[in-house]
XYZ file of C-alpha atoms in Angstrom:
673
model
C -64.498 126.657 27.892
C -64.212 129.782 24.883
C -64.585 133.199 26.193
C -68.109 134.700 23.846
C -69.969 137.988 24.441
C -73.362 138.246 22.355
C -73.137 139.084 18.764
C -73.438 142.860 18.412
C -74.363 143.550 22.220
C -72.537 146.612 22.784
C -73.733 147.113 26.368
C -74.672 145.046 29.582
C -77.604 142.905 28.661
C -80.697 144.531 30.385
C -83.834 142.824 29.465
C -85.508 140.074 30.121
C -87.693 137.043 28.660
C -90.135 138.124 26.281
C -93.271 136.509 25.363
C -95.609 138.238 22.891
C -97.363 135.219 21.546
C -99.067 135.556 25.087
C -100.422 139.147 23.584
C -102.376 140.090 20.820
C -100.182 141.666 18.114
C -101.783 145.136 18.980
C -99.978 145.135 22.042
C -95.873 144.532 20.541
C -95.520 147.768 19.360
C -96.634 149.004 22.803
C -94.253 146.527 24.440
C -90.910 147.868 22.229
C -92.142 151.640 22.975
C -91.886 150.936 26.724
C -88.743 148.925 26.357
C -86.744 151.692 24.745
C -88.126 153.968 27.895
C -86.504 151.197 29.853
C -83.448 150.939 28.089
C -83.752 147.651 27.599
C -80.908 146.471 25.353
C -81.407 142.529 24.761
C -84.494 140.161 25.445
C -85.066 136.091 24.888
C -87.535 134.908 23.189
C -89.507 131.723 21.415
C -87.866 129.479 24.773
C -91.982 128.389 24.988
C -92.897 128.731 21.697
C -92.373 124.862 19.770
C -96.352 124.627 19.370
C -96.788 127.785 17.035
C -93.765 127.530 15.075
C -94.317 123.757 14.178
C -98.783 123.869 14.938
C -98.964 120.106 13.320
C -95.680 117.974 12.535
C -94.378 119.309 9.714
C -96.522 122.593 8.994
C -94.303 125.884 10.682
C -95.576 129.513 11.107
C -92.669 131.771 11.234
C -94.382 134.053 10.512
C -95.105 135.435 13.783
C -91.870 135.351 15.351
C -89.996 137.711 11.454
C -92.452 140.363 12.953
C -91.784 140.344 16.420
C -87.853 139.600 15.913
C -87.469 142.854 12.339
C -89.263 144.806 15.511
C -87.097 144.489 17.902
C -84.066 144.805 15.655
C -86.069 148.176 14.059
C -85.664 149.684 17.456
C -82.031 148.746 18.391
C -83.056 145.559 21.204
C -80.426 142.421 20.559
C -82.147 138.576 20.745
C -81.660 135.376 22.373
C -83.774 133.539 20.166
C -84.284 130.354 22.366
C -84.801 126.593 20.848
C -88.033 126.185 21.896
C -87.423 122.095 23.008
C -88.505 122.877 26.956
C -91.934 122.075 25.426
C -92.644 119.454 22.563
C -96.476 119.781 21.243
C -99.108 117.839 22.476
C -99.627 116.473 18.663
C -95.631 115.068 19.593
C -96.797 113.524 22.794
C -100.476 112.018 21.454
C -97.718 110.687 18.350
C -95.077 108.913 20.388
C -96.626 108.856 24.795
C -93.200 107.194 25.174
C -91.453 110.340 24.926
C -93.097 110.684 28.489
C -90.231 110.093 31.218
C -91.650 107.680 33.656
C -90.732 107.504 37.586
C -89.018 105.178 39.597
C -92.449 103.521 40.061
C -93.132 102.806 36.653
C -95.613 105.884 37.054
C -95.264 107.440 33.213
C -96.059 111.708 33.439
C -98.343 113.120 31.313
C -98.277 116.739 29.082
C -99.503 119.896 30.536
C -96.806 121.405 32.404
C -92.755 121.762 30.741
C -90.241 119.663 30.330
C -91.614 116.488 30.685
C -89.097 115.077 28.451
C -87.040 111.302 27.890
C -83.918 112.403 27.024
C -82.967 109.082 26.369
C -86.543 109.279 24.056
C -84.715 108.583 19.610
C -88.330 110.632 18.767
C -87.950 113.560 20.910
C -83.977 113.804 19.782
C -85.164 114.001 16.279
C -88.177 115.971 16.381
C -85.460 118.947 18.668
C -82.997 118.133 16.152
C -85.401 119.387 13.410
C -86.842 122.005 15.037
C -83.692 123.750 15.828
C -82.682 123.304 12.401
C -85.526 125.352 10.689
C -84.702 128.012 13.755
C -80.896 127.881 12.386
C -81.841 128.090 8.658
C -83.888 130.749 9.006
C -82.864 133.366 11.919
C -78.367 132.116 12.385
C -77.429 135.298 10.198
C -80.501 137.454 10.975
C -79.040 140.854 12.107
C -80.660 141.113 15.363
C -79.144 137.828 16.392
C -76.916 138.089 19.598
C -76.992 134.671 20.691
C -78.879 131.261 20.823
C -81.072 130.238 24.176
C -80.890 125.957 23.792
C -84.029 124.434 25.676
C -84.564 126.029 29.391
C -83.451 125.323 32.542
C -82.145 121.579 32.341
C -82.308 119.487 34.890
C -85.521 120.689 36.128
C -88.571 119.710 37.228
C -87.524 116.088 35.472
C -83.544 115.350 35.742
C -84.026 111.658 35.665
C -86.324 108.968 33.154
C -86.308 105.493 34.449
C -88.646 103.925 31.184
C -87.272 100.602 28.898
C -85.553 103.422 26.632
C -83.170 105.031 29.242
C -82.866 101.228 30.471
C -80.942 100.523 26.792
C -79.170 103.488 26.662
C -78.365 103.229 30.734
C -76.740 99.992 29.442
C -74.737 101.506 26.595
C -73.319 104.148 28.702
C -71.937 101.504 31.051
C -70.414 99.601 28.300
C -68.415 101.943 26.897
C -67.411 103.311 30.876
C -66.447 100.222 31.850
C -65.642 97.965 28.693
C -67.050 94.548 30.707
C -70.168 93.509 33.053
C -67.272 92.317 34.779
C -66.088 96.105 35.075
C -69.644 97.171 36.277
C -70.032 94.328 38.857
C -66.150 95.413 40.562
C -66.824 99.144 40.556
C -70.547 98.414 41.726
C -69.105 95.880 44.588
C -71.996 94.177 43.666
C -70.504 90.815 45.923
C -73.107 92.404 48.091
C -76.415 91.087 48.902
C -75.315 88.690 45.255
C -76.592 91.831 43.152
C -73.708 90.650 40.663
C -74.327 90.938 36.639
C -74.342 88.445 34.423
C -74.849 90.716 31.385
C -75.049 93.849 30.264
C -78.530 93.099 29.671
C -80.163 91.962 32.976
C -78.789 95.851 34.185
C -81.618 98.129 34.839
C -82.093 101.595 35.938
C -82.534 101.802 40.136
C -85.985 101.421 40.406
C -88.407 101.310 42.670
C -87.265 97.986 45.073
C -88.003 96.936 48.510
C -85.134 98.812 50.345
C -81.634 100.487 49.911
C -80.144 99.521 45.946
C -76.998 99.631 44.969
C -75.560 103.012 46.006
C -72.758 102.451 43.339
C -75.414 102.217 40.832
C -77.622 104.598 41.877
C -74.542 107.419 41.396
C -73.597 106.071 38.282
C -77.318 106.616 37.175
C -77.367 110.071 38.608
C -73.898 110.553 36.098
C -75.643 109.039 32.967
C -78.770 111.459 33.641
C -76.832 114.033 33.571
C -74.619 112.739 30.744
C -77.664 112.348 28.637
C -79.456 115.333 29.040
C -76.126 117.218 28.297
C -76.117 115.159 24.620
C -78.731 116.727 24.123
C -77.491 120.363 24.604
C -74.719 119.304 22.817
C -76.239 117.737 19.748
C -78.496 121.334 19.176
C -75.552 123.507 20.054
C -73.640 121.490 17.589
C -76.457 122.306 14.779
C -76.436 125.944 15.566
C -72.858 126.267 15.626
C -73.060 124.736 11.673
C -75.812 126.602 10.293
C -75.238 130.237 12.084
C -71.082 130.051 12.467
C -70.225 132.942 15.093
C -73.239 133.826 17.077
C -72.387 132.144 20.700
C -75.023 129.586 22.359
C -76.039 129.173 25.446
C -78.564 127.500 28.290
C -79.303 128.870 31.045
C -78.056 127.545 34.783
C -79.722 126.827 38.193
C -76.177 127.092 39.152
C -77.390 128.017 43.067
C -77.201 125.140 45.621
C -80.881 126.206 46.331
C -82.474 125.702 42.950
C -81.133 122.314 41.148
C -79.033 119.426 42.286
C -78.969 117.217 39.445
C -76.811 118.924 36.935
C -72.712 118.695 37.006
C -72.251 122.958 35.817
C -68.340 121.434 36.074
C -69.023 119.652 32.864
C -71.536 121.816 31.530
C -69.652 124.762 32.016
C -67.026 123.199 29.273
C -70.041 122.974 26.669
C -71.266 126.623 26.284
C -69.761 129.616 24.960
C -70.950 131.895 27.433
C -71.934 130.856 30.880
C -75.549 132.101 31.545
C -77.586 131.807 34.836
C -80.966 132.040 36.588
C -80.867 133.355 40.091
C -84.099 133.536 42.589
C -84.143 134.614 46.174
C -85.273 131.410 48.307
C -87.404 132.743 51.258
C -86.168 130.310 53.841
C -85.870 132.617 56.988
C -82.025 132.930 55.361
C -79.626 136.096 54.457
C -80.820 135.904 50.892
C -78.396 138.205 49.818
C -75.752 135.426 50.996
C -77.363 133.070 48.843
C -77.265 135.846 45.915
C -73.246 136.683 46.403
C -72.524 132.720 46.751
C -74.764 131.840 43.440
C -73.008 134.582 41.966
C -69.364 133.052 42.710
C -70.188 129.567 41.898
C -71.703 130.758 38.539
C -68.443 132.747 37.591
C -65.998 129.985 39.027
C -68.206 127.097 36.038
C -66.799 129.937 34.005
C -63.650 129.870 35.133
C -63.422 133.398 36.008
C -64.556 134.475 32.475
C -67.566 136.989 32.583
C -71.045 135.698 32.971
C -74.940 136.758 32.463
C -77.447 137.135 35.076
C -80.311 135.955 32.257
C -83.464 135.660 35.465
C -83.802 136.888 37.878
C -87.296 138.760 39.528
C -87.953 141.972 39.520
C -90.184 141.227 42.662
C -91.585 138.417 44.367
C -91.913 135.001 42.517
C -94.679 133.106 42.419
C -93.282 128.916 43.412
C -92.719 129.041 47.059
C -94.903 127.919 50.196
C -94.333 132.593 50.328
C -93.398 134.988 48.403
C -92.584 138.407 49.642
C -91.993 141.279 47.491
C -88.861 143.257 46.990
C -88.163 145.880 49.460
C -87.686 149.302 47.633
C -84.383 149.597 46.311
C -83.825 145.471 46.723
C -83.898 144.872 43.058
C -81.287 147.106 41.732
C -78.844 145.929 45.058
C -79.446 142.617 43.662
C -79.058 142.771 39.912
C -75.504 144.882 40.838
C -74.561 142.121 43.085
C -74.569 139.907 40.098
C -72.774 142.388 37.896
C -69.896 142.978 40.970
C -69.814 139.343 41.168
C -68.829 138.887 37.295
C -72.354 139.093 35.473
C -72.214 141.253 32.118
C -75.952 142.512 33.080
C -79.325 141.493 34.550
C -81.888 140.346 33.031
C -85.464 138.387 34.382
C -88.057 136.727 33.999
C -90.411 138.064 32.030
C -91.024 141.281 30.363
C -94.313 141.607 30.525
C -96.417 140.352 33.464
C -98.720 136.966 32.535
C -102.516 137.292 32.766
C -103.127 133.285 32.595
C -100.931 130.224 33.348
C -98.533 128.940 36.248
C -96.864 132.176 36.119
C -98.906 134.989 36.699
C -98.400 135.934 39.978
C -94.883 136.331 38.782
C -93.812 139.562 39.230
C -92.118 141.242 36.228
C -90.375 144.293 34.452
C -94.307 145.636 33.740
C -96.598 144.956 36.121
C -100.653 144.175 35.607
C -100.689 147.366 37.497
C -98.698 149.123 34.295
C -96.449 152.624 34.447
C -97.472 153.805 37.113
C -95.728 151.560 39.520
C -93.036 151.398 42.065
C -91.990 148.108 40.293
C -92.028 149.943 36.695
C -89.986 153.245 38.088
C -87.390 151.365 39.292
C -87.185 148.925 36.297
C -86.114 152.290 34.770
C -83.861 153.287 37.322
C -81.627 150.785 36.982
C -81.929 150.524 33.539
C -80.371 153.941 32.459
C -77.880 153.447 35.538
C -76.792 150.410 33.751
C -75.050 152.462 31.176
C -72.781 154.076 33.623
C -70.847 151.153 33.828
C -70.819 149.844 30.937
C -66.491 150.442 31.428
C -66.748 147.047 33.398
C -67.675 144.968 30.771
C -64.991 142.116 29.802
C -62.827 142.436 33.066
C -63.250 140.012 35.732
C -64.170 139.890 39.814
C -60.883 139.451 42.193
C -61.440 136.376 44.697
C -59.518 135.616 47.743
C -59.977 132.571 48.661
C -61.196 129.162 47.220
C -63.974 126.209 48.333
C -64.047 123.106 46.832
C -66.755 121.830 45.548
C -68.526 118.396 43.381
C -71.451 118.069 42.441
C -71.019 113.946 41.991
C -69.797 114.402 45.653
C -73.239 115.956 46.657
C -75.120 113.373 44.899
C -72.791 110.748 46.154
C -73.554 111.931 49.901
C -77.707 111.805 49.147
C -78.199 109.023 48.880
C -79.748 106.689 51.595
C -77.709 105.031 54.938
C -75.152 107.116 56.178
C -74.570 107.860 59.078
C -77.082 110.685 59.388
C -79.710 112.566 57.838
C -78.948 115.530 59.427
C -75.321 116.128 57.879
C -75.735 118.004 54.640
C -73.517 118.863 52.242
C -75.294 122.187 51.264
C -75.340 123.348 54.294
C -72.487 123.082 55.534
C -71.565 124.712 51.887
C -73.682 127.306 52.959
C -72.639 127.927 56.524
C -68.525 128.304 55.483
C -69.715 130.508 52.841
C -70.951 132.908 54.993
C -68.310 132.895 57.479
C -66.107 134.066 54.446
C -68.308 136.201 53.194
C -68.741 137.614 56.986
C -65.019 138.473 56.967
C -65.545 139.903 53.208
C -63.742 137.500 51.467
C -64.988 137.162 47.688
C -64.753 133.299 46.906
C -64.046 130.913 44.037
C -65.358 128.107 43.997
C -63.311 125.123 42.459
C -63.016 121.864 41.523
C -61.348 119.247 43.881
C -58.710 118.059 41.265
C -57.859 122.277 39.649
C -55.425 124.415 39.983
C -55.299 125.742 43.897
C -51.760 127.756 43.195
C -53.307 130.833 43.448
C -55.223 130.474 46.622
C -53.438 131.374 49.727
C -56.998 129.859 51.749
C -58.861 126.604 50.215
C -61.774 125.627 52.422
C -63.917 122.178 52.038
C -66.749 122.479 53.288
C -68.443 118.719 52.493
C -66.498 116.678 50.441
C -67.812 112.492 51.045
C -66.780 111.308 48.211
C -63.007 112.141 46.496
C -60.639 110.769 44.082
C -57.173 109.810 44.717
C -55.834 112.809 42.447
C -58.011 115.199 44.324
C -56.057 113.946 47.697
C -52.736 114.486 45.738
C -54.008 117.565 44.507
C -54.768 118.791 48.208
C -51.130 117.363 49.564
C -49.337 119.706 47.168
C -51.484 122.564 47.473
C -50.140 122.183 51.429
C -46.753 121.731 51.408
C -46.110 123.899 48.307
C -47.590 126.732 51.415
C -51.169 126.697 51.226
C -53.613 126.952 54.117
C -56.474 124.009 53.877
C -60.148 124.107 56.167
C -61.266 120.185 56.229
C -64.727 120.170 57.383
C -65.647 116.276 58.996
C -67.457 113.411 56.480
C -64.802 113.817 53.747
C -61.996 112.096 52.057
C -64.376 108.497 52.715
C -65.528 107.316 50.044
C -63.850 107.221 45.628
C -65.730 107.441 42.384
C -67.745 104.374 43.262
C -69.056 105.336 46.527
C -66.617 102.797 47.890
C -65.356 103.558 51.241
C -61.091 104.148 50.563
C -59.129 101.123 52.402
C -57.869 101.990 55.571
C -58.952 104.667 57.845
C -60.814 107.235 57.469
C -60.161 109.779 55.377
C -59.143 108.044 52.778
C -56.860 110.873 50.913
C -57.222 113.305 53.348
C -55.019 111.411 56.114
C -51.561 112.328 55.738
C -52.017 116.052 54.282
C -54.309 116.647 57.848
C -52.300 114.152 59.507
C -54.563 112.091 61.609
C -57.000 108.858 60.922
C -60.629 108.304 62.192
C -61.517 105.382 64.085
C -65.333 105.838 64.226
C -68.176 108.225 63.241
C -70.621 109.076 65.988
C -73.487 111.533 65.191
C -75.450 113.213 67.513
C -78.932 112.099 68.372
C -81.367 115.501 67.229
C -81.223 118.330 69.334
C -77.787 117.273 70.967
C -74.462 118.973 71.094
C -71.317 119.222 72.766
C -68.973 121.442 74.026
C -65.658 122.181 72.661
C -62.550 123.519 74.592
C -59.415 125.231 74.090
C -56.400 125.308 75.325
C -57.221 128.634 77.306
C -60.393 127.126 78.517
C -62.256 128.829 76.338
C -65.613 126.721 74.680
C -67.468 126.055 71.621
C -70.119 123.897 71.182
C -71.280 121.763 67.553
C -73.895 118.975 67.111
C -75.021 116.763 64.416
C -71.296 114.823 64.100
C -68.476 114.073 66.077
C -65.535 111.956 65.539
C -62.857 109.491 67.565
C -59.828 111.800 65.653
C -56.269 109.741 66.771
C -53.608 112.803 65.514
C -50.387 111.387 63.787
C -48.729 114.107 63.102
C -51.283 116.823 63.633
C -52.264 118.648 67.330
C -54.812 119.234 68.446
C -56.615 122.214 68.996
C -59.781 122.051 70.635
C -61.018 119.051 72.368
C -64.305 117.163 72.967
C -65.216 117.631 76.598
C -68.215 115.807 77.117
C -70.428 113.534 75.185
C -69.077 109.578 73.764
C -66.403 111.267 72.603
C -64.973 113.198 75.567
C -61.493 113.869 75.236
C -60.545 113.928 71.701
C -59.644 116.322 69.567
C -62.008 118.222 67.662
C -59.559 120.425 65.823
C -56.511 119.909 64.736
C -54.101 121.796 62.707
C -51.183 120.078 60.761
C -48.019 121.857 59.777
C -46.859 119.758 56.581
C -44.421 120.716 53.902
C -44.382 124.965 53.587
C -48.478 124.387 54.719
C -50.575 124.419 56.757
C -53.916 121.954 57.315
C -56.897 122.033 59.925
C -59.677 119.877 60.555
C -62.691 119.959 62.334
C -64.203 116.844 63.478
C -68.037 118.315 64.456
C -70.829 120.879 62.945
C -69.799 124.323 64.447
C -72.009 127.295 64.475
C -71.514 130.243 63.194
C -69.466 131.771 65.990
C -67.388 128.483 66.346
C -66.642 128.545 62.322
C -65.461 132.575 62.511
C -63.075 131.227 64.614
C -61.816 128.518 62.960
C -61.547 130.297 59.869
C -60.232 133.261 61.708
C -56.922 131.330 62.548
C -56.650 129.582 59.526
C -57.023 133.055 58.219
C -53.850 133.748 60.317
C -51.720 130.702 58.961
C -52.661 131.790 55.556
C -51.905 135.684 56.029
C -55.294 136.756 54.651
C -56.376 139.656 56.463
C -60.021 140.343 56.027
C -61.432 143.550 55.958
C -62.433 144.562 59.875
C -62.701 147.897 58.594
C -66.236 147.038 56.644
C -69.924 146.827 58.693
C -71.757 143.324 58.417
C -73.592 143.147 55.201
C -71.941 145.246 53.262
C -69.891 143.585 50.742
C -66.670 145.324 48.617
C -65.714 143.371 45.699
C -63.236 144.262 42.841
C -63.427 144.007 39.221
C -60.374 144.480 37.064
C -59.258 144.326 33.520
C -58.092 146.219 30.502
C -60.425 148.838 31.486
C -59.360 150.101 34.880
C -60.106 148.656 38.417
C -63.560 148.440 39.801
C -64.896 148.602 43.471
C -68.313 147.761 44.062
C -69.331 148.445 48.192
C -73.240 146.988 48.488
C -74.741 148.542 51.564
C -77.528 145.216 52.029
C -78.108 147.780 55.661
C -80.760 149.606 56.769
C -78.100 152.612 57.408
C -76.267 154.408 55.541
C -72.431 153.985 55.981
C -68.866 154.756 55.083
C -66.170 152.890 52.984
C -62.805 153.193 53.184
C -61.047 152.872 49.651
C -57.818 152.115 48.488
C -56.934 155.796 47.132
C -59.072 157.441 44.649
C -61.825 157.245 42.188
C -64.685 158.273 40.367
C -68.500 157.161 41.370
C -69.630 155.651 37.883
C -73.685 155.803 38.952
C -73.654 159.377 40.363
C -70.384 160.682 38.728
C -68.945 161.890 42.023
C -65.606 161.677 43.331
C -64.188 159.797 46.088
C -61.306 160.449 47.733
C -60.143 157.815 51.309
C -63.737 156.998 51.837
C -67.016 156.689 49.722
C -70.449 156.961 51.299
C -73.080 154.400 50.917
C -76.418 155.083 51.252
C -78.388 151.990 53.488
C -79.872 150.366 50.777
C -77.761 151.120 47.824
C -75.034 150.442 45.543
C -71.511 152.451 44.487
C -69.389 151.876 42.117
C -65.848 153.292 41.924
C -63.533 153.347 38.978
C -60.254 153.869 40.648
C -57.191 156.244 39.447
C -54.530 154.853 38.066
C-alpha cells in the first residue's frame, strides 16, 4: 500500500463532512467565514449528492458544486471530494429495480435510505462508473482537490445481497477460486447431509433454509460479498487514478469491531492510497476511551503503521444508539488527540453544520443548531487553534510495544451457527485482552496471523478460531526465535474452509503450545469455575472450559471444580528460545491481568507502573523528532514522568523530568535530542 498524503494539505486535517446542498446558497458565505474562524483545513463534499449532480439520466448540474469548491478554494480550504455512489437517485432505481438488494428471505429492500445497493448489479456498476468519470473529468485538476472520497462506509448497512444477479456472480467467483465444482465440493465438505453439487449452476447463495446450512458455503459467501464490494471501489479508484493522476483516493473505513463486521480491512488497506477511518463512541457501559484507542490502533495497523486520517467522529452525542449522551467538556479534544497520538494526521467530524431535516438531525456537529454561542462551538475553535501547534508530528509514526493477532475471516467463521457456545464472543475476547494491555499502558499493533511478528517481544491471540497451516507455522517460528505468545481458548480449530484440522485440537497450535485438547466443555449461563495456582491462590473463569492434556507444556493453573476439575487451565510451554502460554477458560479482568503479567516477564516487557489507570502515554517518532502524548481520561490532575526533557507543544511550556496533565486534558511533549 503506497504511503500518500492529501494533495496540497500542509497542516493537520481538521474539518468535517460539508453538505451545503442542505442549505440555501446564502448560508455558504457564513459557513466559510466560520470555517476560517474555527481553523478548518479540509472538508468532505458531495458524498450524498448524486440526485443533485445527475437529476435525470445523462443530465448534469455541476454549477452549485463548482461554486462551493471555488468558494472553499478562495478561502484556503482543501476539498476531499466524494463520489456519491452510496446513494443512487430514485430515477435509477425506478429504471433498474433489480439493483436494490435482496435479503436472505427473498424480500427486496426499497428506496428511501442509503447504501441499498446490489454490488453485483451491472447497471449500478455502469452508472457508478459514469458519475465517477464525470466528476473526475470536471474536478480532477481543480486546485482545491486534496483527495477523492469514494462511496461511504462500505459494508453498512447492507453488506451482502442474495438476488439472482449475485447468485450468478457467486458462481463465477467460485469457479475462479476453485476451478471445478469438485473443488467446491471438497472445500465445503458437501458429502455431509447429501449437499453435493453436480455443476456450478446448482449453487445458489446461502438463502433462508429450514435449518442450518453449510457453514463453509456461508463463510465463502461472506468472502464473496466483501470481494464484490471491493471490486466496485477498485473500479472507481482506477477511473480516478487514470483521469486525475497524482490525487490520492480513499474511502472511509469503520475498523472498530463495534461498528462493522463485514469488511476484511487487511485486504482493503492494500487498495487505498490513504487509510481513513470513521469512529464513534459506543455507549454500552464500557470505558469508551479504550474502544477508541483500540480502533485507532487497528486503523494504524491496517495502514501498516503509516499515518492515516480520522475522517469522521462526533463533536458530542450521536443519534443512532438507544441512548445518546453528550460528550463532557473537553472530551471532544481529548478524543481527537487520542486518535492523533495513535497515528492520525488530524481529526475530522460528521458534520460541519447540524442538519435541520432527515435522519441525522439530532447528530452533533461542529456548528450546532444553537450556533456559535455554545460550548461545542467554543471547543471546536479551541481544538482547531491547538492543532496548528502539533504540525511537526505530520509524517511521524506511532511506536508499539506488543502485537495482537486479528483476522476478519476467523471472526466471520466463528460467528456462524452451531458453535459449542453462543456465549463465546470473538469481539469480547479481543476487547478484553486489549483492555488488559491498555491498562498496563502498552501500545498495541494488530497483525494478520501470517504477518512478520519478529519485531514484537509479546504477541497475543485473543480469538483465532480459524487458523491456516501457514499461520500456525508462523507462530511456531516466532516462539522458537525467542518470542512470547499468549493464546486464548477455541483458537486453531479449523482451516480456511471451516474444516476441523486433522487430529486433536488445537490443530496447528499443538506443537507451539505443547498440548492437546481432548474435548470442549462450555459452561452454562451464569456458571463459573475456580482455578488454583501452585501457591494456593485462586482465579475464576466462566463461559468455557476444556480437557487439556499437556504434551511438553507445564501446568501453571488448574481447574479446582467443575467437570474439568484437576485438569490444566493455564499452561506454559518453552519452545526453542521462546515461550507460549495457553488459557482454556474465559478469565475476567483480574485473571487476564495476572496472565499478561507472567507473559510480560517472559517477554521482558516492562509496563509503565508509574502511571495511573486511564492515563495514556503514547509516542510518535520520525524525522521531525520524538513526541510523547500524555492523555488523562481521569477526573484528577496527574504528573506523568518523562524520559528526558522537552517542550510541551500545546502550551509552549518546558518540561523536565515530568509533565503535569490536568484532569481530562492532553499534553504533547516534543522531546529534546
